[in-house]
PDB file of C-alpha atoms in Angstrom:
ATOM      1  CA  UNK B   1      30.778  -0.651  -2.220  1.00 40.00           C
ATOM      2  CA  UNK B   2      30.528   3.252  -2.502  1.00 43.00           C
ATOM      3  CA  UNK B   3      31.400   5.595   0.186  1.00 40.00           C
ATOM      4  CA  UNK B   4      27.744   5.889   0.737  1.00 41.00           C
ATOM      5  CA  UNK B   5      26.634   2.310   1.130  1.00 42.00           C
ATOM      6  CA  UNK B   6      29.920   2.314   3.674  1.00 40.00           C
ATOM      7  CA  UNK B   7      28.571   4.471   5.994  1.00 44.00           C
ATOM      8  CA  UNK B   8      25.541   4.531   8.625  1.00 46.00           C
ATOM      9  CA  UNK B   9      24.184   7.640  10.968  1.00 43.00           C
ATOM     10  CA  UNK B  10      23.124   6.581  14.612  1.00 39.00           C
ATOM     11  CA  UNK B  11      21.811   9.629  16.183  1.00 37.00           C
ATOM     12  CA  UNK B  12      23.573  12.247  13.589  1.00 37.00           C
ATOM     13  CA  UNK B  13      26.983  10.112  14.243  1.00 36.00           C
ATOM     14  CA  UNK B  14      28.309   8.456  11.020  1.00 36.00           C
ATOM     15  CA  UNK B  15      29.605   5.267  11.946  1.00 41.00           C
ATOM     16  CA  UNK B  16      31.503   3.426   9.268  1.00 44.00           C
ATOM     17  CA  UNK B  17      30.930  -0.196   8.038  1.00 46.00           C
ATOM     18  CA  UNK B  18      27.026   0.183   8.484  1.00 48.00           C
ATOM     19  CA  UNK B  19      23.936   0.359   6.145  1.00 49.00           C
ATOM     20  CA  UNK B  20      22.085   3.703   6.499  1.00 55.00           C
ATOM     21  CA  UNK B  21      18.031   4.563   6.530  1.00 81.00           C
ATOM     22  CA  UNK B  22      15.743   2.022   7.988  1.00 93.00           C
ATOM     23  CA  UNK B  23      15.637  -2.138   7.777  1.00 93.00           C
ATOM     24  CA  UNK B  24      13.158  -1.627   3.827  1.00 92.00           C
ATOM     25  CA  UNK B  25      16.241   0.350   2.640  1.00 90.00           C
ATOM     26  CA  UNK B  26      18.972  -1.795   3.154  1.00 86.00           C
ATOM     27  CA  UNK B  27      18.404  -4.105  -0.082  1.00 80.00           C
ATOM     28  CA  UNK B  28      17.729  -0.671  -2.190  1.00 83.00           C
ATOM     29  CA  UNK B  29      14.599   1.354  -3.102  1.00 84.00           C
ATOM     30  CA  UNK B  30      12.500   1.575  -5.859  1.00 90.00           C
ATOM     31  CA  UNK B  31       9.071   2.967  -6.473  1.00 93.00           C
ATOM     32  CA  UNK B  32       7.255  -0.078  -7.089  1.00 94.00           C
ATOM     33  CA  UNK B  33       9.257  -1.393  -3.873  1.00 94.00           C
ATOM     34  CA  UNK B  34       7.402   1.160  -1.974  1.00 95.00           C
ATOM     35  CA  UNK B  35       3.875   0.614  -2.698  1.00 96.00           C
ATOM     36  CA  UNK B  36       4.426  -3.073  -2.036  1.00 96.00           C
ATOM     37  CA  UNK B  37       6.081  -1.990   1.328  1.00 96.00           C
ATOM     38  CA  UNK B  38       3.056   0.568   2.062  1.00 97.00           C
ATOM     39  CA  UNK B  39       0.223  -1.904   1.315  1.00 97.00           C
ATOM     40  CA  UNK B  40       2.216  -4.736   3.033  1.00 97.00           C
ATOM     41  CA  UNK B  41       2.273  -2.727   5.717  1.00 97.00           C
ATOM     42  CA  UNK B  42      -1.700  -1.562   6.053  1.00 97.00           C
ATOM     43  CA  UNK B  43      -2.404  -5.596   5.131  1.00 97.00           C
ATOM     44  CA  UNK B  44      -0.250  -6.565   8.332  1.00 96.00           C
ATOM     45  CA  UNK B  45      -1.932  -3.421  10.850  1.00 97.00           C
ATOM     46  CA  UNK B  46      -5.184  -5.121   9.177  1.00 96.00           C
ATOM     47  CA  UNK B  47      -4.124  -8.786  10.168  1.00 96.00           C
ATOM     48  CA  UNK B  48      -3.142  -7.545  13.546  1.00 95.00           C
ATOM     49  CA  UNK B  49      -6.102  -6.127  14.348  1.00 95.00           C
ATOM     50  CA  UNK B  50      -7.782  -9.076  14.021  1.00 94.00           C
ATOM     51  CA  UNK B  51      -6.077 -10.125  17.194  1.00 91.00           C
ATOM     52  CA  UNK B  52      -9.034  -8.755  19.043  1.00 90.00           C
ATOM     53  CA  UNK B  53     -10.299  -9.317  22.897  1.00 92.00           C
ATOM     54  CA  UNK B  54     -12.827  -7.182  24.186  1.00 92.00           C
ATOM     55  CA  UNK B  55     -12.442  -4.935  27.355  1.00 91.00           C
ATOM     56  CA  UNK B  56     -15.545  -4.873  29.570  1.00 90.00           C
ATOM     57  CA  UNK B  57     -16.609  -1.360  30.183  1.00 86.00           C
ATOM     58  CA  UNK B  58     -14.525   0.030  27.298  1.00 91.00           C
ATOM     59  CA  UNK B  59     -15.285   0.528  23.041  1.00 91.00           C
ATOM     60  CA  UNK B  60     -11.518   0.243  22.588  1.00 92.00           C
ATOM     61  CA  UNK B  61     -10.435  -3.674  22.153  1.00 92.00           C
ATOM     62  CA  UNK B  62      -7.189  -5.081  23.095  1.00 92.00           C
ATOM     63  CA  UNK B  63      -5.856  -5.894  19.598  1.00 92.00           C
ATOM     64  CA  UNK B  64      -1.905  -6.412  17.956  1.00 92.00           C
ATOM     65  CA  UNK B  65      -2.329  -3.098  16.025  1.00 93.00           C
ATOM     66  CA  UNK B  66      -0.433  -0.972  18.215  1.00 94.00           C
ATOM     67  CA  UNK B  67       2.563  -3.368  18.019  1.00 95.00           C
ATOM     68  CA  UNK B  68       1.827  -3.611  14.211  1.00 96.00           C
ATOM     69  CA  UNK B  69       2.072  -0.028  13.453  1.00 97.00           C
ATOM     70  CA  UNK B  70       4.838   0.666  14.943  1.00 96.00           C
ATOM     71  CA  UNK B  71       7.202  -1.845  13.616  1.00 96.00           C
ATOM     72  CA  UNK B  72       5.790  -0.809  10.282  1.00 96.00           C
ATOM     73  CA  UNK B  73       7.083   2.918  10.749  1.00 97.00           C
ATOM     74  CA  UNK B  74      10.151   1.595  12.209  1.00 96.00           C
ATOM     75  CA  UNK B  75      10.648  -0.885   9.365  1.00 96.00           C
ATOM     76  CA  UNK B  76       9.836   1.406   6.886  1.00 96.00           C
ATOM     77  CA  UNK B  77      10.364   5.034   7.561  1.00 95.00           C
ATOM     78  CA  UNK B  78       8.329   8.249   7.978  1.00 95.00           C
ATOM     79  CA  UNK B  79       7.053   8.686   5.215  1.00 95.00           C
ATOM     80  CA  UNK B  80       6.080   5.115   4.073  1.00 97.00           C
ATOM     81  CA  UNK B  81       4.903   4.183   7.512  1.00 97.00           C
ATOM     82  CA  UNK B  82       2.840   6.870   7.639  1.00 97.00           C
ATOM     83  CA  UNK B  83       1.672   6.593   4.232  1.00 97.00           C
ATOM     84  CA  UNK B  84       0.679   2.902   4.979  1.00 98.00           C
ATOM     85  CA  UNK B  85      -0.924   3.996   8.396  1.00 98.00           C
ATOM     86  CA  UNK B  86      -3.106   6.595   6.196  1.00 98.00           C
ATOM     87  CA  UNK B  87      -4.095   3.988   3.264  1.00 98.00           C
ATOM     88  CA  UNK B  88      -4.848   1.541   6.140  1.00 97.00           C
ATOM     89  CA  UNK B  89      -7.373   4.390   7.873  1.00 97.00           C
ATOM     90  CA  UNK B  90      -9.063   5.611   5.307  1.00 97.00           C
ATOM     91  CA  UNK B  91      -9.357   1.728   3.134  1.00 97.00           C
ATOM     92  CA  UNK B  92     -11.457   0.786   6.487  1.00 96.00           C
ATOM     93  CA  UNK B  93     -13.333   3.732   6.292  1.00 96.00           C
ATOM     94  CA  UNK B  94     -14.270   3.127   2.788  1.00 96.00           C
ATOM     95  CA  UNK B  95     -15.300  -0.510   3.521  1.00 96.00           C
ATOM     96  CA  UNK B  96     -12.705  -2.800   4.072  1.00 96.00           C
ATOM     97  CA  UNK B  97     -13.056  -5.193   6.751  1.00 96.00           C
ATOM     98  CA  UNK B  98      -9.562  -4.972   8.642  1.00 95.00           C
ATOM     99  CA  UNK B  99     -10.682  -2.847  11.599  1.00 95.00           C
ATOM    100  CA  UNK B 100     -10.902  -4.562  15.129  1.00 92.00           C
ATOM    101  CA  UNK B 101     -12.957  -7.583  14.561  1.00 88.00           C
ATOM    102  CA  UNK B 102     -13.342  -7.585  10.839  1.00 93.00           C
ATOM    103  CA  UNK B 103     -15.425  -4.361  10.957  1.00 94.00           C
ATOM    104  CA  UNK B 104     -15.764  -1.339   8.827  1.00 95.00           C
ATOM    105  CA  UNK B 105     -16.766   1.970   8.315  1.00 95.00           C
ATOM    106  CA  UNK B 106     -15.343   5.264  10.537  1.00 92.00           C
ATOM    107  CA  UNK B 107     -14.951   3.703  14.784  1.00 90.00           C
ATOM    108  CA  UNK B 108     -16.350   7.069  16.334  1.00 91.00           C
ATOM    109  CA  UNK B 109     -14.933   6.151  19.522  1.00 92.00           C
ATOM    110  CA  UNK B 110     -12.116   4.989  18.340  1.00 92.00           C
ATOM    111  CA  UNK B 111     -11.102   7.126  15.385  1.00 94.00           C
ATOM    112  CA  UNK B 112      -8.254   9.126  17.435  1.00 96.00           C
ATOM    113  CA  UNK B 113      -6.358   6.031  17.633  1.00 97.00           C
ATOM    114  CA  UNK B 114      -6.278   5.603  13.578  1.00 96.00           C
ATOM    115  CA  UNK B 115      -5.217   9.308  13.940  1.00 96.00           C
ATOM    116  CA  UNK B 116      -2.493   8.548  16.545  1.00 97.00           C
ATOM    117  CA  UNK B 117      -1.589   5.420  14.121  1.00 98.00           C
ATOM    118  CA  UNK B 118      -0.626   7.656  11.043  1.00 97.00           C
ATOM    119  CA  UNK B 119       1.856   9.916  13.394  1.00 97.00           C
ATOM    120  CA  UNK B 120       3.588   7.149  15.587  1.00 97.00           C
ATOM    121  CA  UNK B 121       4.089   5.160  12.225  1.00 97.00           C
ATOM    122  CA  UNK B 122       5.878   8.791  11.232  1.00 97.00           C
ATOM    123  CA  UNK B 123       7.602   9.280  14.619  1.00 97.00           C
ATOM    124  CA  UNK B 124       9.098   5.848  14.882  1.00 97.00           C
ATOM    125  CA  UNK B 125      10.099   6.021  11.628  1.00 96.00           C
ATOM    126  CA  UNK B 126      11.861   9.027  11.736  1.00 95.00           C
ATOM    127  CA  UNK B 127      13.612   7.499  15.033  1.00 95.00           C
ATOM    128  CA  UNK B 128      14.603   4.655  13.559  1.00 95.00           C
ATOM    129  CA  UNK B 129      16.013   6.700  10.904  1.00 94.00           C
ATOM    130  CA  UNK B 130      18.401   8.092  13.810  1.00 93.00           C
ATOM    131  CA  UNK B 131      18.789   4.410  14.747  1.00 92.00           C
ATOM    132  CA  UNK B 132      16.923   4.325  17.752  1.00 94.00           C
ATOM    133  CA  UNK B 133      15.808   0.852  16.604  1.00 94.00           C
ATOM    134  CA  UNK B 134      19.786  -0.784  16.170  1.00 94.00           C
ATOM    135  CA  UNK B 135      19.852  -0.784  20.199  1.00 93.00           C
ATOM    136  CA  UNK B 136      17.818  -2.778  22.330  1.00 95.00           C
ATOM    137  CA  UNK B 137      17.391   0.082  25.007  1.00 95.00           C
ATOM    138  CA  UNK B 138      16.904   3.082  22.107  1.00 95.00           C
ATOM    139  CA  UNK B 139      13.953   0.876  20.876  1.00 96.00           C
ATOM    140  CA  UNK B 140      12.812   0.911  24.114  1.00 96.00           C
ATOM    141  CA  UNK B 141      12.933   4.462  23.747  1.00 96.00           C
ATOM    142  CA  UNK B 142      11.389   4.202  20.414  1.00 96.00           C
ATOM    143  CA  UNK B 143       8.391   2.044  21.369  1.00 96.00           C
ATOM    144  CA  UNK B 144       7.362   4.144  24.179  1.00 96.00           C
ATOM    145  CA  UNK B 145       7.151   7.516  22.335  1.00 97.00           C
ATOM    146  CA  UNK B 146       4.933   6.069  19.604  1.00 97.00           C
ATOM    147  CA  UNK B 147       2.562   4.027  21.792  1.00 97.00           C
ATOM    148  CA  UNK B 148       2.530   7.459  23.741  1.00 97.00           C
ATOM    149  CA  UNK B 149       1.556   9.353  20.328  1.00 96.00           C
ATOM    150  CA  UNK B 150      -1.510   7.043  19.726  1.00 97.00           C
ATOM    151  CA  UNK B 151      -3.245   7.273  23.431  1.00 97.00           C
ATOM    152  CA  UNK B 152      -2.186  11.264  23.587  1.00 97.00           C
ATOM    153  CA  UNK B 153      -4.944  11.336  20.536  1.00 96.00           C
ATOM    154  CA  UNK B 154      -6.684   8.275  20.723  1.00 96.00           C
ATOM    155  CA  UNK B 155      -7.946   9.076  24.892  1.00 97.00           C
ATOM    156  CA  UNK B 156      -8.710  12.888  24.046  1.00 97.00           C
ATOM    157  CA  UNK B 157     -11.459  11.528  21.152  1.00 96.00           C
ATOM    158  CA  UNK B 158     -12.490   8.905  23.300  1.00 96.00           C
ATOM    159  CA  UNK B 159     -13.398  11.316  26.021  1.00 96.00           C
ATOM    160  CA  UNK B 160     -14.662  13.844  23.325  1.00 95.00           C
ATOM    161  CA  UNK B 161     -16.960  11.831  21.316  1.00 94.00           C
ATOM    162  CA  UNK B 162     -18.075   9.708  24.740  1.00 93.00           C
ATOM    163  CA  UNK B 163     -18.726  12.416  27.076  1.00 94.00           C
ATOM    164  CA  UNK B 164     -16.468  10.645  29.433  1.00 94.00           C
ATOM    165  CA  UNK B 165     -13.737  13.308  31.331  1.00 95.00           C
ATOM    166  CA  UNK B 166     -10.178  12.266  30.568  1.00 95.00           C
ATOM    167  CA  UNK B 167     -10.116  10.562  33.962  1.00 96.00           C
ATOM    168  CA  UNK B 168     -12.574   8.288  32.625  1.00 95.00           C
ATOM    169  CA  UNK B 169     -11.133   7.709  29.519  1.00 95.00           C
ATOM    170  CA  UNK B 170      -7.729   6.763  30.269  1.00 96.00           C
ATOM    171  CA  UNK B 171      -8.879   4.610  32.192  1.00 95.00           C
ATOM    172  CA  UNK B 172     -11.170   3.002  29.794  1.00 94.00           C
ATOM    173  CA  UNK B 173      -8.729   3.848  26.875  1.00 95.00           C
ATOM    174  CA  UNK B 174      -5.491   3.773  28.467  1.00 96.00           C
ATOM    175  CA  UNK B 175      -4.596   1.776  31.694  1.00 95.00           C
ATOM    176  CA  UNK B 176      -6.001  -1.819  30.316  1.00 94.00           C
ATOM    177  CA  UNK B 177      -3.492  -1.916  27.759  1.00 94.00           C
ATOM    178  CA  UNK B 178      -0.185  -0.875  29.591  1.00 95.00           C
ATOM    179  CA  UNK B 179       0.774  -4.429  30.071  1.00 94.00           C
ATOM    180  CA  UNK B 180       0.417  -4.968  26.892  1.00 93.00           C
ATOM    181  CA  UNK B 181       2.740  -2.384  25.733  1.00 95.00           C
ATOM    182  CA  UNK B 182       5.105  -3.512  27.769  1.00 96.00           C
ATOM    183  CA  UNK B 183       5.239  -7.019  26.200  1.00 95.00           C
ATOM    184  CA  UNK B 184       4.984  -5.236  23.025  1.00 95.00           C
ATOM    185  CA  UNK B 185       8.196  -2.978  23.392  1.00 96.00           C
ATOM    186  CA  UNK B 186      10.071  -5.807  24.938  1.00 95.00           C
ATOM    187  CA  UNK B 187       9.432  -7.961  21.562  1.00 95.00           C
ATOM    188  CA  UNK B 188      10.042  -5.030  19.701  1.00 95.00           C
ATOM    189  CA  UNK B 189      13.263  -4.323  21.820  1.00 95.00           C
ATOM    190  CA  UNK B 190      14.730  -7.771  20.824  1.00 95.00           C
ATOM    191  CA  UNK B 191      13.270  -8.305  17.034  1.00 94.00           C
ATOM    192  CA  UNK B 192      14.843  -4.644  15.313  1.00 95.00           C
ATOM    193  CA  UNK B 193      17.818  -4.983  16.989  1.00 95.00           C
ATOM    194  CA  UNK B 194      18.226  -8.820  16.597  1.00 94.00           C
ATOM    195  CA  UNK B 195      17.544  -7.715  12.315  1.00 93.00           C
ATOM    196  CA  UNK B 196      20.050  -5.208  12.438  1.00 92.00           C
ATOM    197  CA  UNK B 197      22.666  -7.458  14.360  1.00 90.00           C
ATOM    198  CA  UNK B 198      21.945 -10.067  11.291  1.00 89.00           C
ATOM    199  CA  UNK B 199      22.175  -7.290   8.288  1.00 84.00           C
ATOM    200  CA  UNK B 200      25.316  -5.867   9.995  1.00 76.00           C
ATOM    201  CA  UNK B 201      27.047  -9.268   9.960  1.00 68.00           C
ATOM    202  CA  UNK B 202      25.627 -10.077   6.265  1.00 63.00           C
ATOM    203  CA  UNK B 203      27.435  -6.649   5.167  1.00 56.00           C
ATOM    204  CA  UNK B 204      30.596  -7.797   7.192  1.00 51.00           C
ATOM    205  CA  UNK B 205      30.948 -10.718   5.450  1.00 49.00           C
ATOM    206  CA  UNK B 206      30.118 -10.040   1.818  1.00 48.00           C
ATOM    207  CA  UNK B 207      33.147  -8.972  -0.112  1.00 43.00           C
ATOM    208  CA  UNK B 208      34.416  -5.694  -0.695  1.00 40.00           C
ATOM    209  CA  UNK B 209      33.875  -4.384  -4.197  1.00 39.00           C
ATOM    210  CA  UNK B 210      35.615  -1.002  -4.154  1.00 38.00           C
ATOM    211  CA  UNK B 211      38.089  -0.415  -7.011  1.00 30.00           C
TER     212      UNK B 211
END
């Protein structure tokens, strides 16, 4: 095991004895690794929002997507989480069928939240990069900023391209789904961490290599 593999950063800190990057990373990289990883990870927003329960008096459905997206980013980093997050937007746009309820085509209403999807993929990735996402209360941390990322663009359209005020709009694009998020982050806060507890003791008990 090289120096490199023998060290991790946790908020800038090098800590010694565990795997760096994000949970993809830790059995290597390699481009063809990556666009399996990106279009595994649009596929599974896809399959999540298929989860879908409509919310009287509001265009935006209670789906898994949220939860979906943001493990993706964490999973994979920035830039493949948001890449993934973009592929899935714009592959729906085009035609494919994995919006909310098997549709299609650009959601007016709701086309702030694909925008809010591509940038919390990137924020939580970059976070978990820190390894906000090794600690149950971190991913706490980790959860809430991205869900916040998708409603601070997703409400702004909604009221935009509604005519609602923002009033209005969070409370037909926000408030329904807080409970939610809260289930969300504490499944979140107990699945990354749980992984990382599981890689650190694989790496612990694998043999040491060095020369």
């Amino acid at each position: 095991m090289s120096a490199e593999e023998d060290r991790s950063v946790t908020y800038g800190v090098v800590v010694p004895g565990r795997p760096t990057g994000v949970l993809a990373d830790v059995w290597g990289r390699s481009a063809v690794r990556d666009v399996v990883l990106v279009a595994g990870a649009a596929s599974a927003v896809g399959l999540a929002a298929q989860i879908s329960i409509p919310v009287p008096g509001s265009p935006v459905p209670i789906t898994g997507q949220t939860f979906a997206v943001v493990l993706a980013g964490a999973t994979l980093g920035a830039s493949r989480g948001a890449v993934a997050m973009l592929v899935y937007a714009i592959a729906g746009a085009l035609g494919v069928p994995w919006f909310a309820g098997g549709t299609a085509g650009w959601p007016a209403a709701t086309g702030g939240y694909l925008v809010g999807f591509i940038l919390a993929a990137a924020l939580a990735g970059q976070l978990a990069a820190l390894g906000a996402d090794r600690k149950p209360v971190h991913t706490v941390g980790l959860m809430a900023a991205a869900n916040a990322l998708i409603y601070l663009f997703g409400v702004p359209w909604l009221a935009f391209v509604t005519g609602m005020d923002l009033a209005a709009a969070a409370s037909a694009g926000l408030i329904p789904y807080l409970i939610g998020d809260v289930l969300k982050t504490g499944l979140a806060a107990a699945f990354l961490p749980g992984v990382w507890s599981l890689v650190g003791r694989r790496a612990g008990a694998a043999p040491d290599r060095r020369l």
